Short mmCIF file of C-alpha atoms in Angstrom, two decimals:
data_model
loop_
_atom_site.label_atom_id
_atom_site.label_comp_id
_atom_site.label_asym_id
_atom_site.label_seq_id
_atom_site.Cartn_x
_atom_site.Cartn_y
_atom_site.Cartn_z
CA MET A 1 -16.02 30.64 18.39
CA THR A 2 -19.18 31.82 21.36
CA THR A 3 -20.64 28.87 23.51
CA ASP A 4 -23.56 28.75 21.36
CA ASP A 5 -21.78 28.70 18.56
CA SER A 6 -19.50 25.45 20.13
CA ALA A 7 -23.08 24.14 21.30
CA HIS A 8 -24.65 24.33 17.86
CA SER A 9 -21.48 22.55 16.21
CA ASP A 10 -21.52 19.78 18.64
CA GLN A 11 -24.89 19.30 18.23
CA VAL A 12 -24.63 19.28 14.57
CA LEU A 13 -21.81 16.64 14.64
CA LYS A 14 -23.82 14.45 16.68
CA SER A 15 -26.57 14.94 14.62
CA LEU A 16 -24.00 13.49 11.76
CA ILE A 17 -22.32 10.49 13.86
CA ALA A 18 -25.69 9.29 14.46
CA SER A 19 -26.15 8.94 11.17
CA ALA A 20 -22.96 7.69 10.29
CA GLN A 21 -23.76 5.14 12.79
CA GLY A 22 -27.49 3.62 11.24
CA ASP A 23 -25.53 3.08 7.61
CA SER A 24 -25.25 -0.54 7.01
CA CYS A 25 -24.20 -2.55 3.59
CA SER A 26 -26.55 -4.69 1.88
CA PRO A 27 -28.35 -7.77 3.80
CA ASN A 28 -26.98 -10.07 1.76
CA LEU A 29 -23.43 -9.01 2.31
CA SER A 30 -22.49 -11.47 5.05
CA ALA A 31 -23.35 -15.07 3.18
CA LYS A 32 -21.79 -13.55 -0.07
CA ILE A 33 -18.30 -13.00 2.38
CA LEU A 34 -18.35 -16.91 4.05
CA HIS A 35 -19.27 -17.93 0.69
CA ARG A 36 -15.96 -16.10 -0.56
CA VAL A 37 -13.67 -17.58 2.33
CA ARG A 38 -14.72 -20.95 2.01
CA TYR A 39 -14.17 -20.78 -1.73
CA GLU A 40 -10.46 -19.33 -0.50
CA GLU A 41 -9.89 -21.90 2.09
CA GLU A 42 -10.64 -24.61 -0.54
CA LYS A 43 -8.75 -23.38 -3.08
CA ARG A 44 -5.99 -22.90 -0.80
CA ARG A 45 -6.60 -27.15 0.53
CA ARG A 46 -6.17 -28.00 -3.38
CA GLN A 47 -3.16 -26.01 -4.00
CA SER A 48 -1.48 -27.61 -0.61
CA ARG A 49 -2.64 -31.18 -1.97
CA LEU A 50 -1.00 -30.29 -5.74
CA LEU A 51 1.93 -29.34 -4.21
CA PHE A 52 2.00 -32.17 -1.84
CA SER A 53 1.47 -34.32 -4.59
CA ALA A 54 4.13 -32.59 -6.82
CA GLY A 55 7.13 -32.84 -3.96
CA VAL A 56 5.86 -36.82 -4.00
CA LEU A 57 6.17 -37.06 -7.95
CA SER A 58 9.88 -35.20 -7.63
CA VAL A 59 11.10 -37.36 -4.72
CA ALA A 60 10.16 -40.18 -6.70
CA ALA A 61 11.49 -39.02 -9.72
CA ALA A 62 14.95 -37.92 -7.89
CA ALA A 63 15.07 -41.58 -6.30
CA ALA A 64 14.53 -42.96 -9.87
CA LEU A 65 17.04 -41.19 -11.71
CA SER A 66 19.48 -41.77 -8.52
CA PHE A 67 19.16 -45.16 -9.38
CA PHE A 68 19.71 -44.53 -12.55
CA VAL A 69 22.43 -43.09 -12.33
CA SER A 70 24.04 -45.71 -9.90
CA SER A 71 22.88 -48.64 -12.20
CA ALA A 72 24.80 -46.91 -14.65
CA ARG A 73 28.36 -46.13 -12.63
CA GLN A 74 28.21 -49.87 -11.84
CA SER A 75 27.93 -51.18 -15.74
CA ILE A 76 29.88 -48.54 -17.72
CA PRO A 77 33.21 -46.70 -16.56
CA VAL A 78 32.64 -42.89 -16.79
CA SER A 79 34.95 -39.82 -16.47
CA PRO A 80 35.61 -37.62 -13.63
CA GLU A 81 33.51 -35.03 -15.31
CA ARG A 82 30.86 -37.10 -16.23
CA GLN A 83 30.55 -38.69 -12.44
CA ALA A 84 30.47 -34.71 -11.34
CA ASP A 85 27.95 -33.93 -13.71
CA SER A 86 25.77 -36.76 -11.88
CA ALA A 87 26.46 -35.35 -8.56
CA ALA A 88 25.30 -32.06 -9.79
CA VAL A 89 21.54 -33.23 -9.96
CA GLN A 90 19.50 -31.31 -7.74
CA PRO A 91 15.75 -30.69 -6.89
CA PRO A 92 14.33 -28.51 -9.03
CA PRO A 93 13.95 -24.76 -7.67
CA PRO A 94 10.55 -23.26 -5.67
CA ALA A 95 9.13 -21.53 -8.42
CA LEU A 96 9.12 -17.72 -7.73
CA PRO A 97 6.55 -14.98 -9.24
CA GLN A 98 6.35 -14.62 -12.76
CA LEU A 99 7.71 -10.71 -12.91
CA CYS A 100 11.31 -12.24 -11.08
CA ALA A 101 11.52 -15.04 -12.95
CA ASN A 102 13.93 -13.53 -14.96
CA PRO A 103 15.25 -10.42 -14.00
CA VAL A 104 17.23 -7.73 -15.24
CA VAL A 105 20.42 -7.59 -14.15
CA ALA A 106 22.60 -5.14 -13.37
CA GLU A 107 26.46 -5.85 -13.88
CA GLY A 108 26.98 -3.01 -10.89
CA ARG A 109 28.83 -0.97 -13.48
CA VAL A 110 27.46 2.17 -14.30
CA PRO A 111 26.16 3.01 -10.78
CA LEU A 112 24.96 6.59 -11.89
CA PHE A 113 21.03 6.30 -12.31
CA ASP A 114 19.71 9.56 -13.32
CA ASP A 115 21.53 13.32 -12.74
CA PHE A 116 18.53 14.94 -13.94
CA GLU A 117 20.47 16.84 -16.34
CA ASP A 118 18.55 15.43 -19.61
CA GLN A 119 15.66 17.32 -19.04
CA ASP A 120 13.13 14.30 -20.09
CA ALA A 121 11.11 12.27 -17.76
CA ARG A 122 13.51 9.24 -18.75
CA ALA A 123 15.79 7.83 -16.63
CA PRO A 124 19.38 7.05 -19.11
CA GLN A 125 18.75 3.56 -20.12
CA ARG A 126 21.85 1.99 -18.29
CA GLU A 127 22.08 -1.89 -17.20
CA GLY A 128 18.43 -2.31 -18.62
CA ARG A 129 17.13 -0.22 -16.55
CA ARG A 130 14.05 1.39 -18.89
CA GLY A 131 11.84 3.57 -16.99
CA LEU A 132 10.27 6.62 -16.27
CA TRP A 133 9.93 8.72 -13.34
CA GLU A 134 5.99 9.74 -12.13
CA LEU A 135 4.80 11.60 -10.09
CA ILE A 136 1.48 11.21 -8.36
CA THR A 137 -0.48 13.07 -5.81
CA ASP A 138 -3.33 12.48 -4.05
CA ARG A 139 -4.75 15.05 -5.05
CA ASP A 140 -5.04 13.32 -8.68
CA MET A 141 -7.30 10.66 -7.68
CA ASN A 142 -9.83 11.84 -10.58
CA LYS A 143 -7.53 12.93 -13.26
CA GLU A 144 -5.68 10.84 -15.76
CA GLY A 145 -2.36 10.14 -13.70
CA PRO A 146 0.35 9.18 -12.80
CA PHE A 147 2.18 11.81 -14.59
CA PRO A 148 5.58 11.70 -16.08
CA ALA A 149 7.88 14.06 -14.42
CA PHE A 150 9.98 16.10 -15.58
CA PRO A 151 13.57 18.19 -14.09
CA GLN A 152 13.05 21.56 -13.11
CA LEU A 153 15.70 23.97 -13.29
CA LEU A 154 17.70 24.66 -10.41
CA PRO A 155 17.03 27.94 -8.47
CA GLU A 156 19.06 30.31 -10.81
CA ALA A 157 22.33 30.81 -7.71
CA GLU A 158 22.97 27.35 -7.39
CA ARG A 159 23.04 26.70 -10.69
CA THR A 160 26.24 25.51 -12.07
CA ALA A 161 27.87 24.65 -15.68
CA GLU A 162 27.45 20.93 -14.88
CA ASN A 163 24.15 20.75 -12.47
CA GLN A 164 21.12 22.83 -14.12
CA ARG A 165 18.41 20.76 -13.13
CA ALA A 166 16.71 18.63 -10.87
CA MET A 167 13.58 16.86 -10.02
CA ASN A 168 11.20 18.71 -7.58
CA ILE A 169 8.22 17.54 -5.43
CA ALA A 170 6.32 21.06 -5.07
CA VAL A 171 2.74 20.04 -3.57
CA ALA A 172 0.34 22.09 -1.68
CA ARG A 173 -1.52 21.16 1.60
CA LEU A 174 -2.67 17.29 0.68
CA ARG A 175 -5.04 15.72 3.16
CA ASP A 176 -4.81 12.01 2.29
CA TRP A 177 -1.94 9.63 1.39
CA GLY A 178 0.47 13.13 0.02
CA ALA A 179 2.81 12.55 -2.84
CA SER A 180 5.07 10.36 -4.38
CA LEU A 181 7.74 10.23 -6.73
CA GLU A 182 8.12 6.81 -8.43
CA TYR A 183 10.80 5.30 -10.87
CA ARG A 184 9.65 1.46 -11.96
CA PHE A 185 13.32 0.12 -13.11
CA GLN A 186 11.25 -2.40 -16.09
CA PRO A 187 7.69 -2.98 -17.33
CA GLU A 188 8.10 -6.57 -16.81
CA HIS A 189 11.04 -7.72 -15.06
CA CYS A 190 12.21 -7.62 -11.57
CA TYR A 191 15.36 -5.53 -11.50
CA ASP A 192 18.55 -7.29 -9.79
CA ALA A 193 20.89 -4.36 -7.99
CA SER A 194 22.19 -6.91 -5.88
CA ALA A 195 25.81 -6.28 -7.68
CA TYR A 196 25.32 -2.70 -6.29
CA LEU A 197 25.33 -1.83 -2.30
CA GLY A 198 22.64 0.40 -2.15
CA MET A 199 21.89 4.10 -3.33
CA ARG A 200 22.80 8.01 -3.03
CA PHE A 201 21.07 10.82 -3.85
CA ARG A 202 21.47 14.60 -2.73
CA ALA A 203 18.38 16.49 -1.80
CA LYS A 204 17.27 19.41 0.16
CA GLY A 205 13.97 20.74 1.17
CA GLY A 206 13.38 20.44 5.66
CA THR A 207 10.95 18.12 5.48
CA ARG A 208 10.20 14.65 5.94
CA LEU A 209 11.14 12.25 2.67
CA GLN A 210 9.88 8.54 2.67
CA VAL A 211 12.32 6.62 0.23
CA ALA A 212 11.30 3.61 -0.06
CA ALA A 213 12.72 0.17 -2.59
CA ARG A 214 9.75 -2.07 -3.81
CA GLN A 215 9.72 -5.45 -4.35
CA PRO A 216 6.50 -6.83 -6.19
CA GLU A 217 5.75 -8.19 -3.23
CA VAL A 218 4.33 -5.29 -2.08
CA ILE A 219 2.28 -4.05 -5.39
CA PRO A 220 -0.95 -4.52 -6.39
CA VAL A 221 -1.95 -6.69 -9.48
CA ALA A 222 -3.56 -4.17 -11.05
CA ASN A 223 -0.36 -2.22 -10.86
CA GLY A 224 2.32 -4.01 -12.00
CA GLY A 225 3.03 -6.52 -8.78
CA SER A 226 1.95 -9.18 -7.49
CA CYS A 227 0.02 -8.10 -3.90
CA GLU A 228 -3.38 -9.30 -3.60
CA THR A 229 -3.75 -8.39 -0.13
CA ASP A 230 -2.42 -5.49 2.70
CA CYS A 231 -0.01 -4.12 -0.10
CA TYR A 232 2.20 -0.70 -0.58
CA ILE A 233 3.76 -1.92 2.74
CA SER A 234 7.68 -1.18 1.70
CA HIS A 235 10.61 -1.46 2.80
CA LEU A 236 11.64 2.22 3.52
CA LYS A 237 13.70 4.61 5.53
CA LEU A 238 12.43 8.05 6.48
CA ILE A 239 14.96 10.84 6.35
CA ASP A 240 14.87 14.51 7.73
CA LEU A 241 16.01 16.58 4.47
CA ASN A 242 17.55 19.47 5.46
CA HIS A 243 16.97 22.52 4.06
CA GLU A 244 20.86 23.03 2.41
CA TRP A 245 21.76 20.28 -0.12
CA THR A 246 23.44 16.88 1.73
CA GLU A 247 24.37 13.78 0.46
CA TYR A 248 21.95 10.91 1.84
CA GLU A 249 23.48 7.21 1.53
CA LEU A 250 21.13 4.30 1.84
CA ARG A 251 22.57 1.06 2.21
CA TRP A 252 20.06 -1.86 1.19
CA GLU A 253 19.88 -3.11 4.88
CA ASP A 254 18.90 0.51 5.76
CA PHE A 255 15.72 0.19 3.68
CA ILE A 256 13.42 -1.26 7.12
CA LYS A 257 9.73 -2.96 6.30
CA ARG A 258 6.95 -3.32 8.78
CA GLY A 259 3.75 -4.81 9.61
CA TYR A 260 2.94 -8.61 9.62
CA ASP A 261 6.20 -9.04 7.36
CA SER A 262 10.06 -7.58 8.23
CA LYS A 263 11.51 -10.03 5.99
CA ALA A 264 15.32 -7.96 4.44
CA LEU A 265 14.63 -5.98 1.51
CA ASP A 266 16.21 -8.40 -1.32
CA PRO A 267 17.65 -6.25 -3.91
CA SER A 268 17.74 -9.03 -6.66
CA ARG A 269 13.91 -8.30 -6.64
CA LEU A 270 13.34 -4.49 -7.03
CA HIS A 271 10.41 -3.72 -8.80
CA SER A 272 11.12 0.17 -8.50
CA LEU A 273 12.06 3.14 -6.16
CA GLN A 274 9.81 5.45 -5.08
CA PHE A 275 10.71 8.92 -2.74
CA ALA A 276 7.02 10.05 -0.78
CA VAL A 277 6.19 12.88 1.21
CA GLN A 278 3.23 12.20 3.62
CA SER A 279 0.13 14.31 3.32
CA GLU A 280 0.94 15.59 7.09
CA ASP A 281 4.38 16.78 5.87
CA THR A 282 2.54 18.61 3.19
CA PRO A 283 3.05 22.01 1.74
CA ALA A 284 6.33 20.76 0.69
CA ASP A 285 8.85 22.05 -1.43
CA LEU A 286 11.71 19.89 -2.16
CA TRP A 287 14.36 19.00 -4.69
CA ILE A 288 16.44 15.41 -5.26
CA ASP A 289 19.01 14.74 -7.54
CA ASP A 290 21.97 12.86 -8.82
CA VAL A 291 20.35 9.52 -7.65
CA SER A 292 23.26 6.73 -7.94
CA PHE A 293 23.93 3.18 -6.64
CA ILE A 294 26.81 2.42 -4.42
CA SER A 295 29.15 0.43 -6.05
CA ALA A 296 30.51 -1.96 -4.21
CA ASP A 297 34.23 -0.96 -5.39
CA GLU A 298 33.53 1.53 -2.77
CA GLU A 299 33.22 -1.40 0.25
CA MET B 1 -3.89 -36.35 10.88
CA ARG B 2 -6.94 -35.31 7.55
CA SER B 3 -9.62 -35.63 10.81
CA GLU B 4 -7.59 -33.07 12.31
CA ASP B 5 -7.64 -31.09 9.63
CA SER B 6 -11.14 -31.14 8.96
CA SER B 7 -11.82 -30.34 12.21
CA LYS B 8 -9.85 -27.58 12.64
CA SER B 9 -11.30 -26.26 9.67
CA GLU B 10 -14.57 -26.09 10.91
CA ALA B 11 -13.21 -24.24 14.12
CA GLN B 12 -12.28 -21.34 12.38
CA GLU B 13 -15.30 -21.13 9.56
CA SER B 14 -17.39 -21.06 12.45
CA THR B 15 -14.88 -18.58 14.18
CA ILE B 16 -14.98 -16.43 11.43
CA GLU B 17 -18.88 -16.82 10.49
CA ASP B 18 -18.98 -15.15 14.23
CA LEU B 19 -16.46 -12.09 13.74
CA VAL B 20 -18.66 -11.52 10.32
CA ARG B 21 -21.50 -11.67 12.30
CA LEU B 22 -20.35 -9.11 14.69
CA TYR B 23 -18.38 -7.17 13.01
CA LEU B 24 -19.78 -6.64 9.53
CA GLN B 25 -21.76 -3.33 10.03
CA HIS B 26 -18.61 -2.11 11.56
CA VAL B 27 -16.07 -3.27 9.30
CA TYR B 28 -18.43 -1.59 6.20
CA ARG B 29 -19.33 1.76 7.71
CA VAL B 30 -15.22 1.97 8.33
CA LEU B 31 -14.60 1.63 4.53
CA ARG B 32 -17.23 4.28 4.04
CA ARG B 33 -16.51 6.53 5.94
CA ALA B 34 -12.80 6.89 5.34
CA GLY B 35 -13.85 6.95 1.64
CA VAL B 36 -14.50 3.56 -0.03
CA ARG B 37 -17.20 3.99 -2.73
CA GLU B 38 -20.56 1.76 -2.10
CA ALA B 39 -20.39 0.68 -5.68
CA ASP B 40 -16.46 -1.25 -4.47
CA CYS B 41 -17.18 -1.13 -0.71
CA ASP B 42 -19.03 -4.73 -1.19
CA ASP B 43 -15.64 -5.76 -2.66
CA VAL B 44 -13.62 -4.07 -0.23
CA THR B 45 -15.60 -5.53 2.79
CA GLN B 46 -14.81 -9.18 1.78
CA GLU B 47 -11.02 -8.04 1.18
CA VAL B 48 -11.12 -7.27 4.83
CA PHE B 49 -12.98 -10.64 5.70
CA LEU B 50 -10.24 -12.66 3.53
CA VAL B 51 -7.34 -11.50 5.69
CA VAL B 52 -9.14 -11.60 8.92
CA ALA B 53 -9.67 -15.19 7.82
CA ARG B 54 -5.91 -16.14 6.93
CA ARG B 55 -4.66 -14.33 10.20
CA LEU B 56 -7.26 -16.03 12.19
CA ASP B 57 -4.80 -17.97 13.99
CA SER B 58 -3.16 -14.16 15.06
CA ILE B 59 -5.85 -12.61 16.67
CA GLU B 60 -5.64 -11.95 20.43
CA ALA B 61 -8.64 -13.19 21.88
CA GLY B 62 -10.44 -9.70 23.04
CA LYS B 63 -8.82 -7.59 20.33
CA GLU B 64 -11.22 -9.05 17.24
CA ARG B 65 -12.84 -5.72 16.54
CA ALA B 66 -9.40 -3.85 16.54
CA TYR B 67 -7.94 -6.30 14.83
CA CYS B 68 -11.02 -5.91 11.51
CA ALA B 69 -10.72 -2.24 12.15
CA GLY B 70 -7.00 -2.07 11.47
CA VAL B 71 -7.13 -4.12 8.61
CA ALA B 72 -9.94 -1.85 6.85
CA VAL B 73 -8.08 1.03 7.92
CA ARG B 74 -5.14 -0.14 5.45
CA LYS B 75 -7.85 -1.74 2.55
CA ALA B 76 -9.53 1.76 2.60
CA SER B 77 -5.90 3.20 2.20
CA GLU B 78 -4.70 0.33 -0.19
CA TYR B 79 -8.29 1.39 -2.26
CA ARG B 80 -7.47 5.00 -2.44
CA ARG B 81 -3.80 4.91 -3.71
CA ALA B 82 -5.15 2.36 -6.22
CA LEU B 83 -8.22 4.46 -7.05
CA ALA B 84 -5.98 7.26 -7.84
CA ARG B 85 -3.46 5.04 -10.14
CA ARG B 86 -6.98 3.67 -12.12
CA PRO B 87 -8.23 6.60 -13.04
CA GLN B 88 -10.38 4.68 -15.03
CA LEU B 89 -12.20 3.04 -12.48
CA VAL B 90 -13.75 6.42 -11.74
CA GLN B 91 -14.27 6.83 -15.10
CA THR B 92 -16.89 3.64 -15.11
CA ALA B 93 -17.68 3.34 -11.43
CA ILE B 94 -21.14 2.96 -10.93
CA PRO B 95 -22.40 6.31 -9.07
CA ASP B 96 -22.31 6.88 -5.87
CA LYS B 97 -25.45 6.70 -3.92
CA ALA B 98 -24.73 9.82 -1.91
CA SER B 99 -23.58 11.68 -4.99
CA VAL B 100 -27.21 11.19 -6.75
CA ALA B 101 -30.10 12.63 -5.74
CA PRO B 102 -31.84 10.23 -3.35
CA THR B 103 -34.77 8.38 -4.77
CA PRO B 104 -38.32 8.64 -2.41
CA GLU B 105 -37.07 5.37 -1.00
CA GLU B 106 -34.22 6.49 0.48
CA SER B 107 -34.36 8.13 3.46
CA ALA B 108 -33.09 11.70 1.72
CA ALA B 109 -31.82 13.02 5.18
CA SER B 110 -30.05 10.24 6.16
CA GLN B 111 -28.10 10.79 2.83
CA SER B 112 -27.57 13.62 3.24
CA GLN B 113 -26.65 13.95 6.52
CA LEU B 114 -24.25 10.66 5.04
CA ARG B 115 -22.79 13.39 2.16
CA THR B 116 -22.60 16.18 4.46
CA LEU B 117 -20.05 14.19 6.59
CA ASP B 118 -18.01 12.16 4.27
CA LYS B 119 -17.12 15.78 2.94
CA LEU B 120 -16.12 16.90 6.12
CA LEU B 121 -14.16 13.92 6.49
CA ALA B 122 -12.64 14.72 2.96
CA GLN B 123 -10.84 17.62 4.49
CA LEU B 124 -9.37 15.95 7.53
CA ASN B 125 -6.05 14.26 6.65
CA GLU B 126 -5.82 10.66 6.86
CA ASP B 127 -4.68 10.15 10.37
CA GLN B 128 -7.16 12.52 11.35
CA ARG B 129 -9.58 11.47 10.07
CA THR B 130 -9.57 7.43 11.08
CA ALA B 131 -9.34 8.35 15.12
CA PHE B 132 -12.46 10.38 14.57
CA ILE B 133 -13.75 7.13 12.85
CA LEU B 134 -12.56 4.64 14.76
CA ILE B 135 -13.61 6.52 18.32
CA ASP B 136 -16.43 8.66 17.46
CA VAL B 137 -18.11 7.12 14.83
CA GLU B 138 -17.62 2.87 15.29
CA GLU B 139 -16.49 3.92 19.52
CA LEU B 140 -13.73 2.00 19.84
CA SER B 141 -11.80 2.75 22.89
CA PHE B 142 -8.39 4.33 22.82
CA GLU B 143 -6.37 1.18 23.84
CA GLU B 144 -8.84 -0.89 21.22
CA ALA B 145 -8.13 2.25 18.38
CA ALA B 146 -3.88 2.01 18.87
CA SER B 147 -4.16 -1.36 18.74
CA ALA B 148 -5.88 -1.18 15.41
CA LEU B 149 -3.87 1.62 13.65
CA GLY B 150 -0.28 0.47 16.43
CA VAL B 151 0.17 3.91 17.40
CA PRO B 152 0.34 5.09 21.30
CA SER B 153 -3.27 6.19 22.77
CA GLY B 154 -1.91 9.21 23.12
CA THR B 155 -1.41 9.17 19.65
CA ILE B 156 -4.56 8.40 18.88
CA SER B 157 -5.96 11.33 21.87
CA SER B 158 -4.51 13.91 19.95
CA ARG B 159 -4.99 13.31 17.04
CA LEU B 160 -8.83 12.79 17.92
CA HIS B 161 -8.24 15.88 19.28
CA ARG B 162 -7.48 17.64 15.78
CA ALA B 163 -10.24 16.47 14.51
CA ARG B 164 -12.72 17.65 16.40
CA SER B 165 -11.81 20.70 16.25
CA ALA B 166 -11.06 20.98 12.58
CA LEU B 167 -14.47 19.76 12.23
CA ALA B 168 -16.19 22.25 14.50
CA ALA B 169 -13.99 24.66 12.48
CA LEU B 170 -15.25 23.71 9.06
CA LEU B 171 -18.65 23.65 10.16
CA LYS B 172 -18.38 26.88 11.30
CA THR B 173 -15.98 28.55 8.02
CA SER B 174 -18.59 29.22 5.05
CA GLU B 175 -17.81 26.05 3.39
CA GLY B 176 -19.14 24.35 6.68
CA LYS B 177 -22.32 26.39 6.30
CA GLU B 178 -22.74 25.52 2.73
CA LEU B 179 -22.14 22.04 3.88
CA GLY B 180 -24.73 22.59 6.35
CA HIS B 181 -27.49 23.49 4.32
CA ASP B 182 -27.77 19.69 3.76
CA TYR B 183 -29.09 19.00 6.49
#
């Protein structure tokens, strides 16, 4: 690039920047925002008052119940079992988001999640796992995605009688948030995988892979989660994949959440698993196989 | 207790008013350049300030602009992901002002330049684009941008350097020349 070219580029860029600095929003947006902030603030205040009232009512009800039980004890002889029942009266548990109110519970007996030998996008339906592997990249923004992801034949030299296929993420240079292979355990419920200790899989690709165990709290409401703001900040682990097939083992405590909230992952409230490649690590061609939970027996 | 709560609430409201007054245009521009469509930008801007309002107590004095910028960057990223997962939004969205011929009332030259810049920025990766928007367009300091993105200022500096080089190269390539016809 000559000096003249360079100067011209600089000049053009400055002109573009100047026009961007002159861009502005509609004049009434400020009023709309403040109105919405006040509305949300009022909504929160009302909810707090409701919660407070509910708390007072619960305490009153518990006191009344306790009074009733102690009166009954004085007047009616009760067996030891009945006494145990009355002692078990507890205040109601805190309300859970609807998705996790009735989670599908894995018993911890079938750790193999998917060996990708069945050629379809659905993982074997074991222990209530009823999802579909899906692949989406930032290039799919204007297409009908996400797309079911199908296992691919391994390169011929790597195929054996027992292992013919694996999941392949092959993407060209991406420029936004990258590519994501995802599996949602259940369409309408959380998945309780706390019977297991974590997950393992084999992979190769010589690139950086982000593995996330996602709770509904990080998935936007529109995509089946309960997140309203600052979504997709998941519990995750970054792995620099080898070029050769390697087994990786991740315990639940290896999944770390960054950002405002660093609470540990709760494996009893899983929404989905994600294998993602960031745009800066593309182009990429990586393989994933034999995804499995880690059984508690292995401890 | 009640009066304390109400005075705190009034204090917060006036502060959020200050932040909206001072940084509304800044947040809006960050969102637009980071790929939020004009038809959606009012809504996403509102979401940014709802987050800011909720976290008002935790914003460090003197870092309000960086904080707003950081939330805007994350919201824009979240928006792009949601858009990718919901293609119907693309199909039903009101066409961008930038994507249709400008009306006589609009400043044709300015719209054309914005369109050109957005096309160029779309070819950078997210990190480089964000660094360029925050430093060169919004004129944040390196420290402010580093605080907004939660990375060291050296990282911002190298991302910005790569962004500027990439933009200069794009302007020189045939694609860049074609884009350049817009102005």
